[in-house]
Coordinates of C-alpha atoms and ligand atoms in Angstrom, one line a residue:
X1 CA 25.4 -69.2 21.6
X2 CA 24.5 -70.7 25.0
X3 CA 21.3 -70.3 26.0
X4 CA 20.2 -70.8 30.0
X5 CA 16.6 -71.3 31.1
X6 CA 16.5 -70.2 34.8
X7 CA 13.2 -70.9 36.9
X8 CA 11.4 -70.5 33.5
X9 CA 7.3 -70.8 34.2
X10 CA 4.4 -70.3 32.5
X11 CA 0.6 -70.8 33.8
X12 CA -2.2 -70.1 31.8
X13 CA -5.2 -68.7 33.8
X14 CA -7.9 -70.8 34.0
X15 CA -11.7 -69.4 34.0
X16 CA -13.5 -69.6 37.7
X17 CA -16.8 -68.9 35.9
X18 CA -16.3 -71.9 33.8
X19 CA -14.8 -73.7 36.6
X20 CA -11.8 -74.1 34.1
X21 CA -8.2 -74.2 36.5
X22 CA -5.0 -72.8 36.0
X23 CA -2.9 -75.3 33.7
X24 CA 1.1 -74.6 34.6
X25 CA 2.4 -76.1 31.4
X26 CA 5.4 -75.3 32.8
X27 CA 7.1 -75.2 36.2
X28 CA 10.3 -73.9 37.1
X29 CA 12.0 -75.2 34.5
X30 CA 16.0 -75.2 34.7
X31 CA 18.1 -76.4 31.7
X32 CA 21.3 -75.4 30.1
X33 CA 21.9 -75.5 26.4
X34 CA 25.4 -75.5 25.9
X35 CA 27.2 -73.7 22.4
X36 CA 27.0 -75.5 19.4
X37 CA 24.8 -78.0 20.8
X38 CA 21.6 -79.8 20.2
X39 CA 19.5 -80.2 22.8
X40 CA 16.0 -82.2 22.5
X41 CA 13.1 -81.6 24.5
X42 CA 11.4 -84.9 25.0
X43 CA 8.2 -85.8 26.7
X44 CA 4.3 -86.9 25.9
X45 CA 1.1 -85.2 24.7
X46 CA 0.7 -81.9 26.7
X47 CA 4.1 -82.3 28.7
X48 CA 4.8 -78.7 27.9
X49 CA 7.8 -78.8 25.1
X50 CA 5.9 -76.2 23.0
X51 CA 5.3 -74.1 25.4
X52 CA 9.0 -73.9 26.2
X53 CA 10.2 -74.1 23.2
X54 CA 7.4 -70.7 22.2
X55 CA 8.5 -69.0 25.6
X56 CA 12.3 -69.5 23.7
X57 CA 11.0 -67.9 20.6
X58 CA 9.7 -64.9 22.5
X59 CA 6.3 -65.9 21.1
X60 CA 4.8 -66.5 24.8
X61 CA 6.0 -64.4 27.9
X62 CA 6.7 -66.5 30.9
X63 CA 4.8 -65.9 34.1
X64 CA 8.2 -66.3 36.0
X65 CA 12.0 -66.8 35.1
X66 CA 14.3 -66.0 32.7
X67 CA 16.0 -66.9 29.8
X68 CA 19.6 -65.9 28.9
X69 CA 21.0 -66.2 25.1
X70 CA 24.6 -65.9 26.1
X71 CA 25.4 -62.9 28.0
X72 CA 22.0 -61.4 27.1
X73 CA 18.5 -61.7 29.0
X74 CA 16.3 -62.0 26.4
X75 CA 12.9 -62.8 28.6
X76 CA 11.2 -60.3 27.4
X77 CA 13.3 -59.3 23.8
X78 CA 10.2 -59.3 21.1
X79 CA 10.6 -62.3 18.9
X80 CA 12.5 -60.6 15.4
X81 CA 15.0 -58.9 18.4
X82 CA 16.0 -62.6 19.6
X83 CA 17.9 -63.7 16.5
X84 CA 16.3 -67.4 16.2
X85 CA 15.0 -69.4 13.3
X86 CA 12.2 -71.2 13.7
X87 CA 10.3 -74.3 12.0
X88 CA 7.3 -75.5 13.2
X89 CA 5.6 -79.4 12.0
X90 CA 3.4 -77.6 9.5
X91 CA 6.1 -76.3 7.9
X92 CA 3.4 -73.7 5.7
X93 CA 5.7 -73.0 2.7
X94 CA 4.0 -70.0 0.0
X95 CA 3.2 -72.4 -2.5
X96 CA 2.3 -69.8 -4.9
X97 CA 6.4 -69.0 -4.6
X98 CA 9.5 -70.6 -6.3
X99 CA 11.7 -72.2 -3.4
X100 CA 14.1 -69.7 -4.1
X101 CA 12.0 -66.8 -3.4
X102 CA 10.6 -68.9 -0.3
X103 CA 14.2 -68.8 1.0
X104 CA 14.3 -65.3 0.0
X105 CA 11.4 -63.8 2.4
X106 CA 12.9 -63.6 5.7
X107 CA 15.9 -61.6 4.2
X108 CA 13.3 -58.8 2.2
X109 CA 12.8 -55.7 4.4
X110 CA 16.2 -57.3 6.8
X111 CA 17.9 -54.2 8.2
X112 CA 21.7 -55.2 8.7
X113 CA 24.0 -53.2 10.2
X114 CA 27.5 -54.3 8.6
X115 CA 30.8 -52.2 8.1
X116 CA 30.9 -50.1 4.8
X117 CA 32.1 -51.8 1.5
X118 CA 33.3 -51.1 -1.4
X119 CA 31.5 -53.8 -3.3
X120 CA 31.7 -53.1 -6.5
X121 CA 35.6 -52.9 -6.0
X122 CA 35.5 -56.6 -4.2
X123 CA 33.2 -57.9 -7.4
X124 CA 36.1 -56.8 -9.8
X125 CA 38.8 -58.5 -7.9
X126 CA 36.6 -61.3 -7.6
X127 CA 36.4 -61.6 -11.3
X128 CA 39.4 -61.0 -12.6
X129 CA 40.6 -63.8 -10.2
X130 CA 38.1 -66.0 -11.6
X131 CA 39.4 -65.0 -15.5
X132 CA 42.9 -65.5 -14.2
X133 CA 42.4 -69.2 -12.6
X134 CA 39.7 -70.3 -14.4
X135 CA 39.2 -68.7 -17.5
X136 CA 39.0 -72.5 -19.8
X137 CA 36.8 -74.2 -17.0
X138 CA 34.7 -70.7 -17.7
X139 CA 34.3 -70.8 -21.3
X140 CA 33.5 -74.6 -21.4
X141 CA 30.7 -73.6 -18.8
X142 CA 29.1 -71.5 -20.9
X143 CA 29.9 -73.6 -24.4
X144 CA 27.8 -76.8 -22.5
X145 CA 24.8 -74.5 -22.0
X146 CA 24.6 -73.5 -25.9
X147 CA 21.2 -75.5 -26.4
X148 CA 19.8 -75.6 -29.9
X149 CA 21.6 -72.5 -31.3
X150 CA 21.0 -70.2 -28.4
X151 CA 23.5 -69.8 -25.2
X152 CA 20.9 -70.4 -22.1
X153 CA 22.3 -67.4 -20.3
X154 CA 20.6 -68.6 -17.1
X155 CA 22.1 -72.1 -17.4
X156 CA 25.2 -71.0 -17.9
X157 CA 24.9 -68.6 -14.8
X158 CA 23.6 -71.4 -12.5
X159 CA 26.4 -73.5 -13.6
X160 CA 29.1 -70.7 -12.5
X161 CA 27.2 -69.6 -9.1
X162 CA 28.0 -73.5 -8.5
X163 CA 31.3 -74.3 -9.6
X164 CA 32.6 -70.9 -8.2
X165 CA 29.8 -70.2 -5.3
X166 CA 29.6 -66.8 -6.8
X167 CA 26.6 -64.5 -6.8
X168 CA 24.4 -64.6 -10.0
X169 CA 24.8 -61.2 -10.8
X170 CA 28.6 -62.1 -10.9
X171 CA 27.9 -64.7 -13.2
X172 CA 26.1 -62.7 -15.5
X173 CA 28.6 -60.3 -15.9
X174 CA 31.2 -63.1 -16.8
X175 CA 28.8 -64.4 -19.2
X176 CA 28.2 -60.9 -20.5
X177 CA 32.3 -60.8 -21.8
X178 CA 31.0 -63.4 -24.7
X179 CA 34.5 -65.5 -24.0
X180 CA 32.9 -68.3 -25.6
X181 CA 32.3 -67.2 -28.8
X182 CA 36.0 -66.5 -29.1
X183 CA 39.2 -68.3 -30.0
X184 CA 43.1 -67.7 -30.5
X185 CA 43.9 -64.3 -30.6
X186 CA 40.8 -62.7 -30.5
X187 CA 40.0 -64.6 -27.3
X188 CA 43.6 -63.1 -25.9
X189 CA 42.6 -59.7 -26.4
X190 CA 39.3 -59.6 -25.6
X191 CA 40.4 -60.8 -21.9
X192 CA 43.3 -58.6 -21.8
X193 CA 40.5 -55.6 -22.9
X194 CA 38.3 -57.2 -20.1
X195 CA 40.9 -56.8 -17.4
X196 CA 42.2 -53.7 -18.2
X197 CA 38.2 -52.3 -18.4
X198 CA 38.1 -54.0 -14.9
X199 CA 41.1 -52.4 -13.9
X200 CA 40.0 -49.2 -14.4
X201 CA 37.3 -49.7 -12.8
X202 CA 38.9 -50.1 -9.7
X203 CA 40.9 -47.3 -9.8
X204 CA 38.0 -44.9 -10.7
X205 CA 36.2 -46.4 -7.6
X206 CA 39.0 -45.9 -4.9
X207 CA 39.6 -42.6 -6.6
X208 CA 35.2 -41.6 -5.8
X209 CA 35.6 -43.1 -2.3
X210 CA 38.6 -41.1 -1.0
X211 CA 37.3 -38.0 -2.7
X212 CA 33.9 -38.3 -0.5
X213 CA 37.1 -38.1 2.3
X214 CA 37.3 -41.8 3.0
X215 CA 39.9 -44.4 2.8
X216 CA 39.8 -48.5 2.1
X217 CA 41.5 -50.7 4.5
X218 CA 42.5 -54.1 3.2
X219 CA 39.0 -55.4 3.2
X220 CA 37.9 -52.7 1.1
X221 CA 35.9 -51.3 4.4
X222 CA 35.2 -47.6 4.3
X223 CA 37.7 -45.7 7.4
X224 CA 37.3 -42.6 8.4
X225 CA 39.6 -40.6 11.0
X226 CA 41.0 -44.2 11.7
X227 CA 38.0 -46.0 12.4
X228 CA 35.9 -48.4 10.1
X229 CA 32.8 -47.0 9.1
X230 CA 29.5 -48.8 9.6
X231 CA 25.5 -48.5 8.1
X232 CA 22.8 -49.6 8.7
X233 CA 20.7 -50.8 5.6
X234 CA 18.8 -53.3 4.1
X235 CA 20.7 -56.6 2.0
X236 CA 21.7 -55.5 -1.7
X237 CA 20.5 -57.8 -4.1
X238 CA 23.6 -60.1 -4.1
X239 CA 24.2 -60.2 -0.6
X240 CA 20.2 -61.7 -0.5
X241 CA 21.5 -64.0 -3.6
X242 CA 24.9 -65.3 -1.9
X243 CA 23.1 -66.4 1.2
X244 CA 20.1 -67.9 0.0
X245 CA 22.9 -70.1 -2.9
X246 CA 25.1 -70.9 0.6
X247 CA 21.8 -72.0 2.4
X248 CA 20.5 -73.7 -0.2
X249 CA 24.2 -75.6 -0.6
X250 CA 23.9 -76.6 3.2
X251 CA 20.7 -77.9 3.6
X252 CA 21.1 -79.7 -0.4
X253 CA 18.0 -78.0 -2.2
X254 CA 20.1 -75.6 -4.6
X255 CA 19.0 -78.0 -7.5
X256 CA 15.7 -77.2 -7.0
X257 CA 15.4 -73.7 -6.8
X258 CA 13.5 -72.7 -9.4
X259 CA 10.7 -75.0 -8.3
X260 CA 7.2 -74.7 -6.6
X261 CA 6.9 -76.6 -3.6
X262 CA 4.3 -78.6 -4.5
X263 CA 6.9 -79.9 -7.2
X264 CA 8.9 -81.4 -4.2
X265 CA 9.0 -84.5 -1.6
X266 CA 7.8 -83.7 1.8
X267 CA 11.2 -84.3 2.7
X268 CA 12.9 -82.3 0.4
X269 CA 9.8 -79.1 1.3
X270 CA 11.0 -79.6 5.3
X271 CA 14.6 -78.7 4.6
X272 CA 13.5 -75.4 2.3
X273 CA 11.5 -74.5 5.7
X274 CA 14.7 -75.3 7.6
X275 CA 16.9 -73.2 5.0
X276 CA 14.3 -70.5 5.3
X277 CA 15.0 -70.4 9.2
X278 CA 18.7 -70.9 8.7
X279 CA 19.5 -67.8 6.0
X280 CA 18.8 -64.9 8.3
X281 CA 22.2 -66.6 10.0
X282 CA 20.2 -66.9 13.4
X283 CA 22.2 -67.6 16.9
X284 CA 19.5 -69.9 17.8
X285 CA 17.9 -72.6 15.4
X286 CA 14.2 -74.2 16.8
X287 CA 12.4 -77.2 15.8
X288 CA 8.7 -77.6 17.0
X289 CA 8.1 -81.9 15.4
X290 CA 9.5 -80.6 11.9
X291 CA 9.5 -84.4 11.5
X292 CA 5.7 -85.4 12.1
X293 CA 4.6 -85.0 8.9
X294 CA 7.3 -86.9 6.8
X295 CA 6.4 -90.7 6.6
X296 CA 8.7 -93.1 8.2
X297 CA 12.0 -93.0 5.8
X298 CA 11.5 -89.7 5.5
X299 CA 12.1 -89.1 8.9
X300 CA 15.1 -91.3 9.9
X301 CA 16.7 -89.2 6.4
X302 CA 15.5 -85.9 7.5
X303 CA 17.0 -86.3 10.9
X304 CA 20.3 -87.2 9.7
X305 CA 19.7 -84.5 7.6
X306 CA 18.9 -81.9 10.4
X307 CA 22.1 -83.1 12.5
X308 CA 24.7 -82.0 9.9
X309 CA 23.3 -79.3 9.3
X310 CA 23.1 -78.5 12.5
X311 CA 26.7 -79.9 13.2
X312 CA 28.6 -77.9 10.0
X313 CA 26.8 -74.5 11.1
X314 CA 27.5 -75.0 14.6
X315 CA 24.2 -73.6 15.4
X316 CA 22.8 -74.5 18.9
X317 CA 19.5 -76.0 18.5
X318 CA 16.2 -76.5 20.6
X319 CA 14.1 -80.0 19.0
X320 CA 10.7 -80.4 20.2
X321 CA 9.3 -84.2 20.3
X322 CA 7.5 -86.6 21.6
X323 CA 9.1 -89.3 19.9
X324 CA 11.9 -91.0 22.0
X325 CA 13.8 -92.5 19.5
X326 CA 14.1 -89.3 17.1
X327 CA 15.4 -87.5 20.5
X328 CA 17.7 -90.3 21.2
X329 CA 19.1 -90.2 17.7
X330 CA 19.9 -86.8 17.1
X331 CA 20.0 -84.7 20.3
X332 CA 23.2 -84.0 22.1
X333 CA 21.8 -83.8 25.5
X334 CA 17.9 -84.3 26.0
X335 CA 15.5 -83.5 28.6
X336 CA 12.2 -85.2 29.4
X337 CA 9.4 -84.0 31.0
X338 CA 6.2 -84.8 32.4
X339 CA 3.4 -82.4 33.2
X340 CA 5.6 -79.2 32.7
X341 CA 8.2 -80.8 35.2
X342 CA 11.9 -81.8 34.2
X343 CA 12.1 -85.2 34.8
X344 CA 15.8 -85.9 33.6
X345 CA 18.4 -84.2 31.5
X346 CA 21.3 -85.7 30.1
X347 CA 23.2 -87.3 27.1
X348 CA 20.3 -89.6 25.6
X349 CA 22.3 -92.9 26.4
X350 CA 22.7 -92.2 29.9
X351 CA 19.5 -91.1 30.8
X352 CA 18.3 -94.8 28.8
X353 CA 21.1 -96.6 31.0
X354 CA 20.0 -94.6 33.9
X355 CA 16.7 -93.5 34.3
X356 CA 15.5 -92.0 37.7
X357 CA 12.1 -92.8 37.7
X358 CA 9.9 -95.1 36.6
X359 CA 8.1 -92.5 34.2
X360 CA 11.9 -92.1 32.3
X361 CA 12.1 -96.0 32.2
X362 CA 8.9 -96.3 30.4
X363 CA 9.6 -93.2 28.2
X364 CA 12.5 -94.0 26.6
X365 CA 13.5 -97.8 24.7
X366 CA 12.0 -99.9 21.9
X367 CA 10.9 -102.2 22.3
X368 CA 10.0 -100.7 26.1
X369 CA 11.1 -101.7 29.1
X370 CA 9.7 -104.3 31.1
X371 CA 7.6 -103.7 34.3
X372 CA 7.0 -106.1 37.2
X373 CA 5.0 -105.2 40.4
X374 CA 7.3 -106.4 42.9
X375 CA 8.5 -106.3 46.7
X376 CA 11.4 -106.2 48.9
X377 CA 12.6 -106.9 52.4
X378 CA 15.1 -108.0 54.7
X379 CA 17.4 -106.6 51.7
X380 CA 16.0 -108.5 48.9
X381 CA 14.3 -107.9 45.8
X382 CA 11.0 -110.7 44.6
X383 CA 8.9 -110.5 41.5
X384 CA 6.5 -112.9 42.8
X385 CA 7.9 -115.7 44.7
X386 CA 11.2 -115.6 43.3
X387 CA 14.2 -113.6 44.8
X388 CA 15.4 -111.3 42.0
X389 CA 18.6 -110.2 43.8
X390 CA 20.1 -109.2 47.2
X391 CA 20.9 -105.6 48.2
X392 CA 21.4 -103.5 50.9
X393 CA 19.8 -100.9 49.6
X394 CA 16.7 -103.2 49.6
X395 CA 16.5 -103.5 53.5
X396 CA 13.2 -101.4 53.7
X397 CA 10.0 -103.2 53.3
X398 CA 7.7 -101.9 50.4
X399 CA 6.4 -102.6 47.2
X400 CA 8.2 -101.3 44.6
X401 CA 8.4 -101.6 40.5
X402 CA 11.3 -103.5 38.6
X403 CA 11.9 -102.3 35.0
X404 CA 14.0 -104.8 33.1
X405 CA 15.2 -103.8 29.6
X406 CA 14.0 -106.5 27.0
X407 CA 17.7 -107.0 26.3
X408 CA 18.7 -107.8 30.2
X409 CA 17.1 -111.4 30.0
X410 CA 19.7 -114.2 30.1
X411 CA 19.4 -118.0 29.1
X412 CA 22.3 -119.1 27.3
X413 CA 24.5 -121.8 29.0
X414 CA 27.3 -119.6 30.0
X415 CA 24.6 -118.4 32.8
X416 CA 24.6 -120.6 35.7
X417 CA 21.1 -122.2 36.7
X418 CA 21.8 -120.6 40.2
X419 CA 21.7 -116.9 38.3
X420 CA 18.5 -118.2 37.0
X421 CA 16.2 -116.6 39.1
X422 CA 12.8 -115.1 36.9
X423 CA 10.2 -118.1 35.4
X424 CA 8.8 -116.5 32.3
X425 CA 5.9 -118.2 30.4
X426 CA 7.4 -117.6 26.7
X427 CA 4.5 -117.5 24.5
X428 CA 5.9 -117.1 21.0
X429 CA 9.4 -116.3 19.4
X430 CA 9.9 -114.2 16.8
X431 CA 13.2 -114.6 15.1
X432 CA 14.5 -111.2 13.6
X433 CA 18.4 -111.6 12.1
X434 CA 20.7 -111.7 14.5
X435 CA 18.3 -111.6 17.4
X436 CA 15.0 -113.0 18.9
X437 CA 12.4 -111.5 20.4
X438 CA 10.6 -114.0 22.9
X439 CA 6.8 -112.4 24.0
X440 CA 6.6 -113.9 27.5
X441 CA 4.0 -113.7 30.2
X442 CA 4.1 -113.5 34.2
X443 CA 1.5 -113.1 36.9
X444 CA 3.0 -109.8 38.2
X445 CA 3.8 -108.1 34.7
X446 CA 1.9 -104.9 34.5
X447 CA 1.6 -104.3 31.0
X448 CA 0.3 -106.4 27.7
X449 CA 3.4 -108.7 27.0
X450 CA 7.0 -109.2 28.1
X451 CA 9.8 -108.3 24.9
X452 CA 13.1 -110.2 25.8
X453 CA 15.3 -109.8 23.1
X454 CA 18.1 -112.6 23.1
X455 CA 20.6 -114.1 20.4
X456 CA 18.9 -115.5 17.7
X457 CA 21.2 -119.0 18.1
X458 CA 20.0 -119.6 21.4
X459 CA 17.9 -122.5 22.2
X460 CA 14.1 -121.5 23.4
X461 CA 11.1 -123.3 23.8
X462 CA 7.4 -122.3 24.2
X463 CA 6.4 -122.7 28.1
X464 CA 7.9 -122.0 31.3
X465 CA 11.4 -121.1 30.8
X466 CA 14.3 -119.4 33.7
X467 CA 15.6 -116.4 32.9
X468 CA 19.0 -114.5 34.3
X469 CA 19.2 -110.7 34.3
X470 CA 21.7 -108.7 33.4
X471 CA 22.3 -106.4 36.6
X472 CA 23.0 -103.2 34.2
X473 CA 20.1 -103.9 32.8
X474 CA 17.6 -104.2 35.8
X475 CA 15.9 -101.0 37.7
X476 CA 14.0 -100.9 41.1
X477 CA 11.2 -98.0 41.3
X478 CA 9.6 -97.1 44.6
X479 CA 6.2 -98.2 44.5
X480 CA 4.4 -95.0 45.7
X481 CA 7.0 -92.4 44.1
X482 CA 8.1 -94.0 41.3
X483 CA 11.5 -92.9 41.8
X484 CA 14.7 -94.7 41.4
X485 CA 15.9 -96.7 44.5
X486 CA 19.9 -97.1 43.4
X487 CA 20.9 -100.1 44.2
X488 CA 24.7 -98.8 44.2
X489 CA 26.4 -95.8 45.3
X490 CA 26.9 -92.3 43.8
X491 CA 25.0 -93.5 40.1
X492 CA 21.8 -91.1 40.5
X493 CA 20.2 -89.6 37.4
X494 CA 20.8 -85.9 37.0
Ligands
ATP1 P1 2.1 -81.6 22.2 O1 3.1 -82.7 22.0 O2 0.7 -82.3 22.2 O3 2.2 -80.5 21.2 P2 3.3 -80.2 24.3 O4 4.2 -81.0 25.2 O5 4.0 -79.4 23.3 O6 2.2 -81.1 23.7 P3 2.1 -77.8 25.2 O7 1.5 -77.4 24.0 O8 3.3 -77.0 25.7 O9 2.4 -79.3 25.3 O10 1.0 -77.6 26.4 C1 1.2 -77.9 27.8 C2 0.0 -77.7 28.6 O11 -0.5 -76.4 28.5 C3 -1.2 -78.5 28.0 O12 -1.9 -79.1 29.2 C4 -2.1 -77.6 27.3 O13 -3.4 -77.9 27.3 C5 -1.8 -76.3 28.1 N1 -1.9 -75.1 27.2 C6 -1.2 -74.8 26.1 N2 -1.6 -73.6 25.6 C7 -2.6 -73.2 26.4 C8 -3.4 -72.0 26.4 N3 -3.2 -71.0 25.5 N4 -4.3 -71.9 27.3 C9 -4.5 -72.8 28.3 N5 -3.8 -73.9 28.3 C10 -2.8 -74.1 27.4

């Protein structure tokens, strides 16, 4: 489902008594989320990501724009209309609850409207299928849960739903037959008696449904005068059942559905919340910082987590974060933002590789990029005295800002001393594996130290040292705007 912000604003009315202003958290916001795709909204403290991300959710009205899920405008659809799954950074499980029945809640009081089944003629297909393929994989199911003396009905149950991702009434009703307290012969007829019971069954039920003046097609869906019938109702028990075991298989938790959640990892609580949002089958799934509570590991593993999920349900997805790295890591496209205002929007590598202003440089890259006040003219670029590089696009004379990534700096021998154009003070080196970092210093640096990360083989001293800059790596910023000034042709940001 594609969803299309268009002109999307949102101002919240200050108070003139209280001399309090309007605050426009957001401001004509334009961004397309394409099908299937994951799309993370990126940008400080107070940049207006949840405010977006709410005005999705239909849990804030905009003050202007619109927002499209597909085909649909859905500005102002009520929230439970919208078909979205939300989870928020406090993730507020009932704690009081198993996680099963956690899972459960969205789906209790759900009105679906489906096509009309037969569904006690699919269960009896479905098991004798099961008796037919799997009949010895069955029985030894049921013999491994005999535990001292007595057959654990639910064990044996739990064990079936996931061998044969069938619903636990189904299971019960295998178990019921009591194949496993048979052998030889016996066992023979007692499945012959069951499939024939089974059979019966099926024919009494097709036999009620036409006489109520109905036929079954081939997926057992009522028709009547030709067309399929449908109702509107609320889940039956096993419907609720299959999709909370499916969702629980996705997102990995079905082992512990039994538990409280105070029984499990932080980690392992985020992905019931993300189950919970994912069983009603929404169109749209949204993440508000689901990670910020997990500590470190947690997070990296929770965000792999979240992007298969995301990736084997398809499910296009809106992540809300500040952090840059998470949004880098997991997000198909992102979008940053400052102040309510879209900054840039693109795949996460090329808005690092090109940034189009100053505020995207700084916002995205660990360590961070580097930032010199410097100045050009006569189509040349200085950080101080020295003359960075020559460019056309440099003629103008102003002072401007140069961003240099910390892996951009140069000073191995294949780098002739003529390319050696920047005097750093190195300070200290830190040696970390395969690389280095060296903290540096320089009169027109504007921040606390200079990161340049270089091969860890190379041969550095503490002092004044020359550096050479990669010219992928290096960004000029005009010094009033703070925009981009591209020093070649056609490579603006989006
Ligand atoms: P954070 O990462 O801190 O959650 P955010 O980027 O999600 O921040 P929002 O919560 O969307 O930012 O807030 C954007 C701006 O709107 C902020 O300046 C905030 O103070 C303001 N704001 C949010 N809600 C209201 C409100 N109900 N009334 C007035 N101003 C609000």
């Amino acid at each position: 489902m594609e969803i299309r912000i268009n002109h999307l604003t949102k101002t919240f009315p200050g108070n003139p008594k209280k001399n309090i202003p309007d605050t426009t958290a957001v401001g004509d916001l334009n961004v397309l989320v394409e099908d299937g795709t994951l799309l993370g909204l990126l940008g400080p403290s107070g940049c207006g990501k949840s405010t977006t991300l709410y005005m999705i959710a239909g849990l804030k009205q905009p003050t202007e724009g619109e927002i499209w899920f597909g085909d649909e405008d859905v500005t102002h659809l009520a929230p439970e209309k919208r078909g979205i799954g939300l989870v928020f950074q406090n993730y507020a499980l009932y704690p009081h609850m198993t996680v099963y029945d956690n899972v459960k809640f969205p789906l209790t009081n759900l009105n679906v409207t489906t096509t009309k089944k037969a569904h006690r003629i699919i269960d009896d297909y479905e098991i004798l299928k099961l008796i037919d393929e799997h009949l010895d994989e069955i029985i030894e199911i049921e013999k491994t849960s005999i535990f001292k003396g007595k057959v654990s009905k639910e064990a044996s149950a739990r064990k079936m739903v996931f061998a044969y991702h069938v619903v636990t009434s189904l299971a019960n009703r295998i178990f019921s037959f009591g194949f496993h307290a048979l052998e030889g012969e016996e066992l023979k007829a007692k499945v012959e008696e069951v499939k024939a019971a089974l059979s019966a069954e099926i024919e009494a039920e097709k036999a009620k449904v036409e006489k109520a003046g109905y036929s079954l097609n081939d997926s057992y869906e009522y028709v009547k005068d030709g067309a399929v019938v449908k109702e509107t109702r609320r889940l039956t028990k096993d419907e609720i059942d299959a999709l909370i075991q499916e969702t629980a298989r996705l997102v990995q938790i079905d082992q512990y559905l039994e538990r409280k959640p105070s029984e499990l990892s932080g980690g392992q609580q985020q992905r019931v919340a993300i189950a919970r949002a994912l069983v009603k089958k929404p169109r749209v799934l949204l993440l508000d910082e689901p990670l910020s509570n997990l500590d470190a590991r947690l997070r990296i593993q929770t965000r792999e987590e979240i992007r298969r999920i995301q990736r084997e349900t398809g499910i296009t997805t809106v992540f809300v974060t500040h952090d840059q790295e998470e949004a880098m890591s997991i997000s198909d496209k992102i979008v940053v933002m400052k102040l309510g205002i879209k900054m840039q929007e693109d795949a996460p590598q090329e808005v690092y590789r090109n940034p189009n202003s100053l505020f995207v440089a700084k916002f995205l890259g660990n360590p961070p990029i580097n930032v010199f006040k410097g100045h050009c003219k006569g189509g040349a670029l200085y950080i101080g005295e020295e003359k960075i590089l020559s460019n056309p696009a440099l003629a103008e004379d102003r002072d401007v800002y140069v961003g240099i990534r910390p892996e951009g700096f140069l000073c191995d021998e294949h780098t002739p001393e003529k390319d050696k154009v920047l005097t750093l003070n190195v300070e200290a080196i830190q040696t970390m594996g395969r690389d280095m970092s060296l903290i540096c210093n320089h009169p027109c640096f504007e921040g606390e130290v200079i990161k340049a990360i270089i091969d860890s083989e190379l041969k550095v001293n503490i002092g004044p040292m020359k550096f050479g800059i990669r010219p992928s790596k290096i960004f000029v910023f005009d010094g009033k705007s703070e925009e981009r000034i591209y020093l070649e042709e056609g490579k603006k940001g989006k």
